mmCIF file of N, CA and C and ligand atoms in Angstrom:
data_model
loop_
_atom_site.group_PDB
_atom_site.id
_atom_site.type_symbol
_atom_site.label_atom_id
_atom_site.label_comp_id
_atom_site.label_asym_id
_atom_site.label_seq_id
_atom_site.Cartn_x
_atom_site.Cartn_y
_atom_site.Cartn_z
ATOM 1 N N UNK J 1 -0.810 -69.763 -45.184
ATOM 2 C CA UNK J 1 -1.195 -68.675 -46.080
ATOM 3 C C UNK J 1 -2.112 -67.715 -45.330
ATOM 4 N N UNK J 2 -1.762 -66.445 -45.369
ATOM 5 C CA UNK J 2 -2.476 -65.456 -44.572
ATOM 6 C C UNK J 2 -3.940 -65.323 -44.992
ATOM 7 N N UNK J 3 -4.186 -65.226 -46.288
ATOM 8 C CA UNK J 3 -5.556 -65.013 -46.752
ATOM 9 C C UNK J 3 -6.252 -66.337 -47.003
ATOM 10 N N UNK J 4 -7.400 -66.521 -46.375
ATOM 11 C CA UNK J 4 -8.136 -67.779 -46.477
ATOM 12 C C UNK J 4 -8.563 -68.067 -47.922
ATOM 13 N N UNK J 5 -8.967 -67.016 -48.644
ATOM 14 C CA UNK J 5 -9.465 -67.217 -49.999
ATOM 15 C C UNK J 5 -8.501 -66.718 -51.064
ATOM 16 N N UNK J 6 -7.231 -66.787 -50.751
ATOM 17 C CA UNK J 6 -6.223 -66.301 -51.694
ATOM 18 C C UNK J 6 -6.317 -67.033 -53.037
ATOM 19 N N UNK J 7 -6.310 -66.245 -54.105
ATOM 20 C CA UNK J 7 -6.165 -66.795 -55.445
ATOM 21 C C UNK J 7 -5.075 -65.993 -56.109
ATOM 22 N N UNK J 8 -4.174 -66.645 -56.782
ATOM 23 C CA UNK J 8 -3.071 -65.927 -57.399
ATOM 24 C C UNK J 8 -1.908 -66.863 -57.629
ATOM 25 N N UNK J 9 -0.769 -66.263 -57.911
ATOM 26 C CA UNK J 9 0.416 -67.044 -58.268
ATOM 27 C C UNK J 9 1.413 -67.041 -57.113
ATOM 28 N N UNK J 10 1.852 -68.215 -56.750
ATOM 29 C CA UNK J 10 2.953 -68.349 -55.792
ATOM 30 C C UNK J 10 4.117 -68.947 -56.575
ATOM 31 N N UNK J 11 5.185 -68.188 -56.706
ATOM 32 C CA UNK J 11 6.343 -68.691 -57.458
ATOM 33 C C UNK J 11 7.482 -68.985 -56.490
ATOM 34 N N UNK J 12 8.031 -70.166 -56.609
ATOM 35 C CA UNK J 12 9.167 -70.559 -55.782
ATOM 36 C C UNK J 12 10.422 -70.235 -56.574
ATOM 37 N N UNK J 13 11.168 -69.261 -56.107
ATOM 38 C CA UNK J 13 12.290 -68.765 -56.899
ATOM 39 C C UNK J 13 13.552 -68.617 -56.075
ATOM 40 N N UNK J 14 14.615 -69.177 -56.568
ATOM 41 C CA UNK J 14 15.968 -68.819 -56.147
ATOM 42 C C UNK J 14 16.883 -69.460 -57.170
ATOM 43 N N UNK J 15 17.935 -68.761 -57.554
ATOM 44 C CA UNK J 15 18.828 -69.358 -58.555
ATOM 45 C C UNK J 15 19.816 -70.325 -57.900
ATOM 46 N N UNK J 16 19.703 -70.502 -56.584
ATOM 47 C CA UNK J 16 20.558 -71.506 -55.955
ATOM 48 C C UNK J 16 19.960 -72.886 -56.231
ATOM 49 N N UNK J 17 20.713 -73.719 -56.860
ATOM 50 C CA UNK J 17 20.250 -75.072 -57.162
ATOM 51 C C UNK J 17 20.093 -75.890 -55.886
ATOM 52 N N UNK J 18 19.090 -76.740 -55.866
ATOM 53 C CA UNK J 18 18.925 -77.686 -54.769
ATOM 54 C C UNK J 18 18.430 -77.086 -53.464
ATOM 55 N N UNK J 19 17.849 -75.879 -53.520
ATOM 56 C CA UNK J 19 17.397 -75.204 -52.292
ATOM 57 C C UNK J 19 16.091 -75.792 -51.756
ATOM 58 N N UNK J 20 15.355 -76.490 -52.618
ATOM 59 C CA UNK J 20 14.101 -77.107 -52.165
ATOM 60 C C UNK J 20 12.862 -76.585 -52.878
ATOM 61 N N UNK J 21 13.034 -75.895 -53.966
ATOM 62 C CA UNK J 21 11.893 -75.309 -54.701
ATOM 63 C C UNK J 21 10.891 -76.368 -55.151
ATOM 64 N N UNK J 22 11.392 -77.410 -55.776
ATOM 65 C CA UNK J 22 10.494 -78.436 -56.314
ATOM 66 C C UNK J 22 9.793 -79.186 -55.188
ATOM 67 N N UNK J 23 10.549 -79.536 -54.164
ATOM 68 C CA UNK J 23 9.961 -80.251 -53.030
ATOM 69 C C UNK J 23 8.876 -79.410 -52.377
ATOM 70 N N UNK J 24 9.177 -78.127 -52.160
ATOM 71 C CA UNK J 24 8.192 -77.247 -51.524
ATOM 72 C C UNK J 24 6.989 -77.015 -52.434
ATOM 73 N N UNK J 25 7.213 -76.868 -53.737
ATOM 74 C CA UNK J 25 6.093 -76.704 -54.680
ATOM 75 C C UNK J 25 5.145 -77.894 -54.577
ATOM 76 N N UNK J 26 5.718 -79.084 -54.615
ATOM 77 C CA UNK J 26 4.904 -80.300 -54.594
ATOM 78 C C UNK J 26 4.170 -80.455 -53.261
ATOM 79 N N UNK J 27 4.861 -80.201 -52.161
ATOM 80 C CA UNK J 27 4.245 -80.373 -50.832
ATOM 81 C C UNK J 27 3.154 -79.336 -50.607
ATOM 82 N N UNK J 28 3.433 -78.096 -51.014
ATOM 83 C CA UNK J 28 2.450 -77.025 -50.879
ATOM 84 C C UNK J 28 1.193 -77.341 -51.686
ATOM 85 N N UNK J 29 1.383 -77.791 -52.915
ATOM 86 C CA UNK J 29 0.245 -78.123 -53.777
ATOM 87 C C UNK J 29 -0.564 -79.271 -53.173
ATOM 88 N N UNK J 30 0.106 -80.304 -52.712
ATOM 89 C CA UNK J 30 -0.599 -81.466 -52.148
ATOM 90 C C UNK J 30 -1.384 -81.061 -50.902
ATOM 91 N N UNK J 31 -0.790 -80.242 -50.035
ATOM 92 C CA UNK J 31 -1.482 -79.826 -48.807
ATOM 93 C C UNK J 31 -2.663 -78.906 -49.107
ATOM 94 N N UNK J 32 -2.470 -77.929 -50.001
ATOM 95 C CA UNK J 32 -3.575 -77.014 -50.323
ATOM 96 C C UNK J 32 -4.715 -77.769 -51.016
ATOM 97 N N UNK J 33 -4.347 -78.730 -51.853
ATOM 98 C CA UNK J 33 -5.353 -79.571 -52.504
ATOM 99 C C UNK J 33 -6.115 -80.383 -51.452
ATOM 100 N N UNK J 34 -5.388 -80.914 -50.484
ATOM 101 C CA UNK J 34 -6.014 -81.680 -49.405
ATOM 102 C C UNK J 34 -7.013 -80.819 -48.633
ATOM 103 N N UNK J 35 -6.699 -79.517 -48.542
ATOM 104 C CA UNK J 35 -7.597 -78.579 -47.849
ATOM 105 C C UNK J 35 -8.797 -78.171 -48.715
ATOM 106 N N UNK J 36 -8.836 -78.699 -49.944
ATOM 107 C CA UNK J 36 -9.983 -78.420 -50.808
ATOM 108 C C UNK J 36 -9.815 -77.212 -51.714
ATOM 109 N N UNK J 37 -8.613 -76.641 -51.767
ATOM 110 C CA UNK J 37 -8.367 -75.475 -52.637
ATOM 111 C C UNK J 37 -8.161 -75.924 -54.080
ATOM 112 N N UNK J 38 -8.571 -75.050 -55.010
ATOM 113 C CA UNK J 38 -8.322 -75.308 -56.430
ATOM 114 C C UNK J 38 -6.890 -74.877 -56.753
ATOM 115 N N UNK J 39 -6.119 -75.819 -57.261
ATOM 116 C CA UNK J 39 -4.683 -75.610 -57.492
ATOM 117 C C UNK J 39 -4.326 -75.951 -58.930
ATOM 118 N N UNK J 40 -3.404 -75.183 -59.491
ATOM 119 C CA UNK J 40 -2.723 -75.613 -60.714
ATOM 120 C C UNK J 40 -1.228 -75.527 -60.457
ATOM 121 N N UNK J 41 -0.505 -76.535 -60.886
ATOM 122 C CA UNK J 41 0.959 -76.507 -60.792
ATOM 123 C C UNK J 41 1.540 -76.077 -62.127
ATOM 124 N N UNK J 42 2.591 -75.277 -62.073
ATOM 125 C CA UNK J 42 3.308 -74.904 -63.288
ATOM 126 C C UNK J 42 4.767 -75.290 -63.121
ATOM 127 N N UNK J 43 5.251 -76.094 -64.054
ATOM 128 C CA UNK J 43 6.661 -76.483 -64.041
ATOM 129 C C UNK J 43 7.401 -75.599 -65.037
ATOM 130 N N UNK J 44 8.110 -74.589 -64.509
ATOM 131 C CA UNK J 44 8.833 -73.648 -65.365
ATOM 132 C C UNK J 44 10.322 -73.988 -65.434
ATOM 133 N N UNK J 45 10.664 -75.195 -64.984
ATOM 134 C CA UNK J 45 12.063 -75.636 -65.019
ATOM 135 C C UNK J 45 12.242 -76.601 -66.190
ATOM 136 N N UNK J 46 13.140 -76.281 -67.147
ATOM 137 C CA UNK J 46 13.328 -77.196 -68.273
ATOM 138 C C UNK J 46 13.783 -78.597 -67.850
ATOM 139 N N UNK J 47 14.279 -78.728 -66.618
ATOM 140 C CA UNK J 47 14.674 -80.073 -66.144
ATOM 141 C C UNK J 47 13.456 -80.917 -65.765
ATOM 142 N N UNK J 48 12.323 -80.259 -65.595
ATOM 143 C CA UNK J 48 11.035 -80.924 -65.381
ATOM 144 C C UNK J 48 10.979 -81.874 -64.198
ATOM 145 N N UNK J 49 11.604 -81.490 -63.102
ATOM 146 C CA UNK J 49 11.532 -82.380 -61.930
ATOM 147 C C UNK J 49 10.140 -82.391 -61.305
ATOM 148 N N UNK J 50 9.433 -81.251 -61.363
ATOM 149 C CA UNK J 50 8.073 -81.236 -60.813
ATOM 150 C C UNK J 50 7.143 -82.116 -61.650
ATOM 151 N N UNK J 51 7.381 -82.131 -62.962
ATOM 152 C CA UNK J 51 6.583 -82.996 -63.844
ATOM 153 C C UNK J 51 6.785 -84.461 -63.451
ATOM 154 N N UNK J 52 8.003 -84.809 -63.087
ATOM 155 C CA UNK J 52 8.290 -86.192 -62.664
ATOM 156 C C UNK J 52 7.537 -86.523 -61.370
ATOM 157 N N UNK J 53 7.527 -85.601 -60.407
ATOM 158 C CA UNK J 53 6.747 -85.794 -59.168
ATOM 159 C C UNK J 53 5.279 -85.999 -59.544
ATOM 160 N N UNK J 54 4.797 -85.123 -60.413
ATOM 161 C CA UNK J 54 3.383 -85.107 -60.792
ATOM 162 C C UNK J 54 2.968 -86.418 -61.436
ATOM 163 N N UNK J 55 3.851 -86.973 -62.245
ATOM 164 C CA UNK J 55 3.517 -88.220 -62.945
ATOM 165 C C UNK J 55 3.541 -89.436 -62.025
ATOM 166 N N UNK J 56 4.264 -89.304 -60.904
ATOM 167 C CA UNK J 56 4.463 -90.478 -60.067
ATOM 168 C C UNK J 56 3.711 -90.470 -58.743
ATOM 169 N N UNK J 57 3.159 -89.310 -58.380
ATOM 170 C CA UNK J 57 2.537 -89.248 -57.058
ATOM 171 C C UNK J 57 1.025 -89.279 -57.113
ATOM 172 N N UNK J 58 0.420 -90.161 -56.326
ATOM 173 C CA UNK J 58 -1.046 -90.272 -56.271
ATOM 174 C C UNK J 58 -1.705 -88.967 -55.858
ATOM 175 N N UNK J 59 -1.017 -88.229 -54.965
ATOM 176 C CA UNK J 59 -1.588 -86.981 -54.450
ATOM 177 C C UNK J 59 -1.812 -85.955 -55.541
ATOM 178 N N UNK J 60 -1.149 -86.139 -56.685
ATOM 179 C CA UNK J 60 -1.206 -85.131 -57.748
ATOM 180 C C UNK J 60 -2.171 -85.486 -58.873
ATOM 181 N N UNK J 61 -2.805 -86.638 -58.774
ATOM 182 C CA UNK J 61 -3.628 -87.135 -59.878
ATOM 183 C C UNK J 61 -4.678 -86.126 -60.331
ATOM 184 N N UNK J 62 -5.275 -85.403 -59.382
ATOM 185 C CA UNK J 62 -6.323 -84.465 -59.801
ATOM 186 C C UNK J 62 -5.880 -83.003 -59.750
ATOM 187 N N UNK J 63 -4.576 -82.774 -59.696
ATOM 188 C CA UNK J 63 -4.059 -81.397 -59.758
ATOM 189 C C UNK J 63 -3.501 -81.168 -61.157
ATOM 190 N N UNK J 64 -4.082 -80.214 -61.923
ATOM 191 C CA UNK J 64 -3.547 -79.982 -63.261
ATOM 192 C C UNK J 64 -2.133 -79.419 -63.238
ATOM 193 N N UNK J 65 -1.350 -79.785 -64.244
ATOM 194 C CA UNK J 65 0.025 -79.286 -64.358
ATOM 195 C C UNK J 65 0.261 -78.710 -65.746
ATOM 196 N N UNK J 66 0.857 -77.526 -65.771
ATOM 197 C CA UNK J 66 1.288 -76.922 -67.030
ATOM 198 C C UNK J 66 2.815 -76.952 -67.021
ATOM 199 N N UNK J 67 3.410 -77.585 -68.027
ATOM 200 C CA UNK J 67 4.882 -77.585 -68.130
ATOM 201 C C UNK J 67 5.256 -76.553 -69.184
ATOM 202 N N UNK J 68 5.877 -75.466 -68.743
ATOM 203 C CA UNK J 68 6.183 -74.362 -69.655
ATOM 204 C C UNK J 68 7.424 -73.632 -69.162
ATOM 205 N N UNK J 69 8.525 -73.806 -69.852
ATOM 206 C CA UNK J 69 9.785 -73.237 -69.352
ATOM 207 C C UNK J 69 10.223 -71.972 -70.079
ATOM 208 N N UNK J 70 9.432 -71.495 -71.046
ATOM 209 C CA UNK J 70 9.877 -70.257 -71.701
ATOM 210 C C UNK J 70 9.167 -69.041 -71.102
ATOM 211 N N UNK J 71 9.412 -67.870 -71.688
ATOM 212 C CA UNK J 71 8.919 -66.641 -71.057
ATOM 213 C C UNK J 71 7.404 -66.474 -71.103
ATOM 214 N N UNK J 72 6.703 -67.326 -71.850
ATOM 215 C CA UNK J 72 5.234 -67.241 -71.863
ATOM 216 C C UNK J 72 4.628 -67.753 -70.551
ATOM 217 N N UNK J 73 5.484 -68.296 -69.700
ATOM 218 C CA UNK J 73 4.979 -68.889 -68.457
ATOM 219 C C UNK J 73 4.260 -67.864 -67.586
ATOM 220 N N UNK J 74 4.738 -66.624 -67.566
ATOM 221 C CA UNK J 74 4.118 -65.601 -66.717
ATOM 222 C C UNK J 74 2.665 -65.363 -67.124
ATOM 223 N N UNK J 75 2.438 -65.238 -68.431
ATOM 224 C CA UNK J 75 1.084 -65.014 -68.944
ATOM 225 C C UNK J 75 0.191 -66.201 -68.638
ATOM 226 N N UNK J 76 0.720 -67.402 -68.872
ATOM 227 C CA UNK J 76 -0.082 -68.612 -68.653
ATOM 228 C C UNK J 76 -0.444 -68.774 -67.171
ATOM 229 N N UNK J 77 0.515 -68.507 -66.310
ATOM 230 C CA UNK J 77 0.261 -68.646 -64.875
ATOM 231 C C UNK J 77 -0.747 -67.608 -64.409
ATOM 232 N N UNK J 78 -0.579 -66.402 -64.876
ATOM 233 C CA UNK J 78 -1.482 -65.303 -64.491
ATOM 234 C C UNK J 78 -2.915 -65.623 -64.936
ATOM 235 N N UNK J 79 -3.055 -66.103 -66.149
ATOM 236 C CA UNK J 79 -4.361 -66.462 -66.701
ATOM 237 C C UNK J 79 -5.018 -67.551 -65.845
ATOM 238 N N UNK J 80 -4.231 -68.575 -65.538
ATOM 239 C CA UNK J 80 -4.772 -69.702 -64.760
ATOM 240 C C UNK J 80 -5.130 -69.293 -63.339
ATOM 241 N N UNK J 81 -4.528 -68.209 -62.839
ATOM 242 C CA UNK J 81 -4.701 -67.847 -61.423
ATOM 243 C C UNK J 81 -5.955 -67.031 -61.148
ATOM 244 N N UNK J 82 -6.766 -66.786 -62.179
ATOM 245 C CA UNK J 82 -7.971 -65.973 -61.966
ATOM 246 C C UNK J 82 -8.914 -66.601 -60.946
ATOM 247 N N UNK J 83 -9.018 -67.932 -61.002
ATOM 248 C CA UNK J 83 -9.960 -68.574 -60.083
ATOM 249 C C UNK J 83 -9.313 -69.682 -59.265
ATOM 250 N N UNK J 84 -7.993 -69.650 -59.151
ATOM 251 C CA UNK J 84 -7.334 -70.712 -58.398
ATOM 252 C C UNK J 84 -5.951 -70.278 -57.927
ATOM 253 N N UNK J 85 -5.336 -71.114 -57.134
ATOM 254 C CA UNK J 85 -3.968 -70.857 -56.708
ATOM 255 C C UNK J 85 -3.038 -71.561 -57.692
ATOM 256 N N UNK J 86 -2.097 -70.822 -58.220
ATOM 257 C CA UNK J 86 -1.128 -71.385 -59.158
ATOM 258 C C UNK J 86 0.247 -71.400 -58.486
ATOM 259 N N UNK J 87 0.833 -72.562 -58.439
ATOM 260 C CA UNK J 87 2.150 -72.702 -57.814
ATOM 261 C C UNK J 87 3.178 -72.962 -58.910
ATOM 262 N N UNK J 88 4.166 -72.071 -58.998
ATOM 263 C CA UNK J 88 5.151 -72.166 -60.077
ATOM 264 C C UNK J 88 6.505 -72.582 -59.511
ATOM 265 N N UNK J 89 7.012 -73.686 -60.032
ATOM 266 C CA UNK J 89 8.363 -74.139 -59.681
ATOM 267 C C UNK J 89 9.322 -73.654 -60.768
ATOM 268 N N UNK J 90 10.338 -72.926 -60.370
ATOM 269 C CA UNK J 90 11.272 -72.359 -61.350
ATOM 270 C C UNK J 90 12.610 -73.103 -61.332
ATOM 271 N N UNK J 91 13.435 -72.808 -62.326
ATOM 272 C CA UNK J 91 14.726 -73.492 -62.461
ATOM 273 C C UNK J 91 15.744 -72.987 -61.438
ATOM 274 N N UNK J 92 16.712 -73.830 -61.137
ATOM 275 C CA UNK J 92 17.775 -73.468 -60.193
ATOM 276 C C UNK J 92 18.939 -72.787 -60.872
ATOM 277 N N UNK J 93 18.653 -72.075 -61.939
ATOM 278 C CA UNK J 93 19.675 -71.293 -62.639
ATOM 279 C C UNK J 93 18.950 -70.152 -63.339
ATOM 280 N N UNK J 94 19.687 -69.140 -63.748
ATOM 281 C CA UNK J 94 19.050 -67.978 -64.365
ATOM 282 C C UNK J 94 18.507 -68.340 -65.742
ATOM 283 N N UNK J 95 17.223 -68.050 -65.973
ATOM 284 C CA UNK J 95 16.654 -68.175 -67.315
ATOM 285 C C UNK J 95 15.533 -67.150 -67.470
ATOM 286 N N UNK J 96 14.873 -67.149 -68.590
ATOM 287 C CA UNK J 96 13.901 -66.096 -68.866
ATOM 288 C C UNK J 96 12.634 -66.182 -68.003
ATOM 289 N N UNK J 97 12.244 -67.372 -67.621
ATOM 290 C CA UNK J 97 10.955 -67.520 -66.937
ATOM 291 C C UNK J 97 10.865 -66.676 -65.663
ATOM 292 N N UNK J 98 11.811 -66.778 -64.717
ATOM 293 C CA UNK J 98 11.694 -65.945 -63.527
ATOM 294 C C UNK J 98 11.890 -64.475 -63.814
ATOM 295 N N UNK J 99 12.670 -64.143 -64.823
ATOM 296 C CA UNK J 99 12.872 -62.731 -65.153
ATOM 297 C C UNK J 99 11.567 -62.098 -65.599
ATOM 298 N N UNK J 100 10.850 -62.781 -66.479
ATOM 299 C CA UNK J 100 9.598 -62.213 -66.992
ATOM 300 C C UNK J 100 8.508 -62.272 -65.936
ATOM 301 N N UNK J 101 8.634 -63.188 -64.991
ATOM 302 C CA UNK J 101 7.561 -63.340 -64.024
ATOM 303 C C UNK J 101 7.718 -62.411 -62.833
ATOM 304 N N UNK J 102 8.900 -61.826 -62.649
ATOM 305 C CA UNK J 102 9.156 -61.135 -61.392
ATOM 306 C C UNK J 102 8.278 -59.897 -61.205
ATOM 307 N N UNK J 103 7.715 -59.352 -62.266
ATOM 308 C CA UNK J 103 6.848 -58.182 -62.117
ATOM 309 C C UNK J 103 5.442 -58.573 -61.693
ATOM 310 N N UNK J 104 5.044 -59.775 -62.000
ATOM 311 C CA UNK J 104 3.643 -60.101 -61.794
ATOM 312 C C UNK J 104 3.413 -61.227 -60.786
ATOM 313 N N UNK J 105 4.451 -61.737 -60.191
ATOM 314 C CA UNK J 105 4.279 -62.863 -59.274
ATOM 315 C C UNK J 105 4.484 -62.441 -57.827
ATOM 316 N N UNK J 106 3.842 -63.172 -56.961
ATOM 317 C CA UNK J 106 4.291 -63.193 -55.572
ATOM 318 C C UNK J 106 5.447 -64.170 -55.573
ATOM 319 N N UNK J 107 6.463 -63.870 -54.832
ATOM 320 C CA UNK J 107 7.536 -64.859 -54.722
ATOM 321 C C UNK J 107 7.846 -65.135 -53.259
ATOM 322 N N UNK J 108 8.429 -66.279 -52.998
ATOM 323 C CA UNK J 108 8.794 -66.641 -51.634
ATOM 324 C C UNK J 108 9.992 -67.557 -51.669
HETATM 325 N N1 LIG L 201 14.444 -88.207 -54.626
HETATM 326 C C1 LIG L 201 15.314 -87.615 -53.811
HETATM 327 N N2 LIG L 201 16.004 -88.349 -52.907
HETATM 328 C C2 LIG L 201 16.870 -87.770 -52.067
HETATM 329 N N3 LIG L 201 17.124 -86.451 -52.043
HETATM 330 C C3 LIG L 201 16.487 -85.693 -52.901
HETATM 331 C C4 LIG L 201 15.540 -86.214 -53.846
HETATM 332 N N4 LIG L 201 15.050 -85.189 -54.583
HETATM 333 C C5 LIG L 201 15.664 -84.083 -54.130
HETATM 334 N N5 LIG L 201 16.520 -84.383 -53.129
HETATM 335 C C6 LIG L 201 17.347 -83.417 -52.370
HETATM 336 O O1 LIG L 201 16.464 -82.518 -51.690
HETATM 337 C C7 LIG L 201 16.967 -81.196 -51.764
HETATM 338 C C8 LIG L 201 15.939 -80.291 -52.394
HETATM 339 O O2 LIG L 201 15.712 -80.746 -53.761
HETATM 340 P P1 LIG L 201 14.744 -79.976 -54.723
HETATM 341 O O3 LIG L 201 14.751 -80.740 -55.992
HETATM 342 O O4 LIG L 201 13.437 -79.726 -54.068
HETATM 343 O O5 LIG L 201 15.506 -78.592 -54.878
HETATM 344 P P2 LIG L 201 15.339 -77.531 -56.034
HETATM 345 O O6 LIG L 201 15.556 -76.190 -55.413
HETATM 346 O O7 LIG L 201 14.060 -77.726 -56.737
HETATM 347 O O8 LIG L 201 16.545 -77.924 -57.004
HETATM 348 P P3 LIG L 201 16.831 -77.357 -58.485
HETATM 349 O O9 LIG L 201 17.405 -75.995 -58.269
HETATM 350 O O10 LIG L 201 17.798 -78.324 -59.055
HETATM 351 O O11 LIG L 201 15.529 -77.318 -59.211
HETATM 352 C C9 LIG L 201 18.277 -81.262 -52.563
HETATM 353 O O12 LIG L 201 19.344 -81.257 -51.652
HETATM 354 C C10 LIG L 201 18.183 -82.564 -53.318
HETATM 355 O O13 LIG L 201 19.456 -83.100 -53.527
HETATM 356 MG MG1 LIG L 202 13.704 -78.010 -58.813
#
């Protein structure tokens, strides 16, 4: 990450299924947390694969997770990102969450 004190939303987006969004979301969150950064994870995929990682991995025990797959996700993520890094995992198919978030998110 270019900025040492970056706070904001990082959304992992592509409508190609199985590209690695959830894996990268989880790994990024675990590494940034290890570096001492304040992180919140947002699971915007109705399949909730990130929630499953979160429930099963020790590395995630102290990282808060918001599971929200409807269009309110953009507002919730933006709100949470005022004082922390918010990592949003999106669905591998077209739905409202990435559409509403595309104006206000950084994406990669
Ligand atoms: N537990 C697992 N064991 C083996 N391979 C896995 C496992 N979880 C994911 N994979 C594989 O790793 C790759 C990336 O999966 P990942 O779930 O991160 O992609 P994704 O972009 O989040 O998928 P989706 O679009 O379905 O949300 C895929 O090829 C997937 O099949
Ligand atoms: Mg996924």
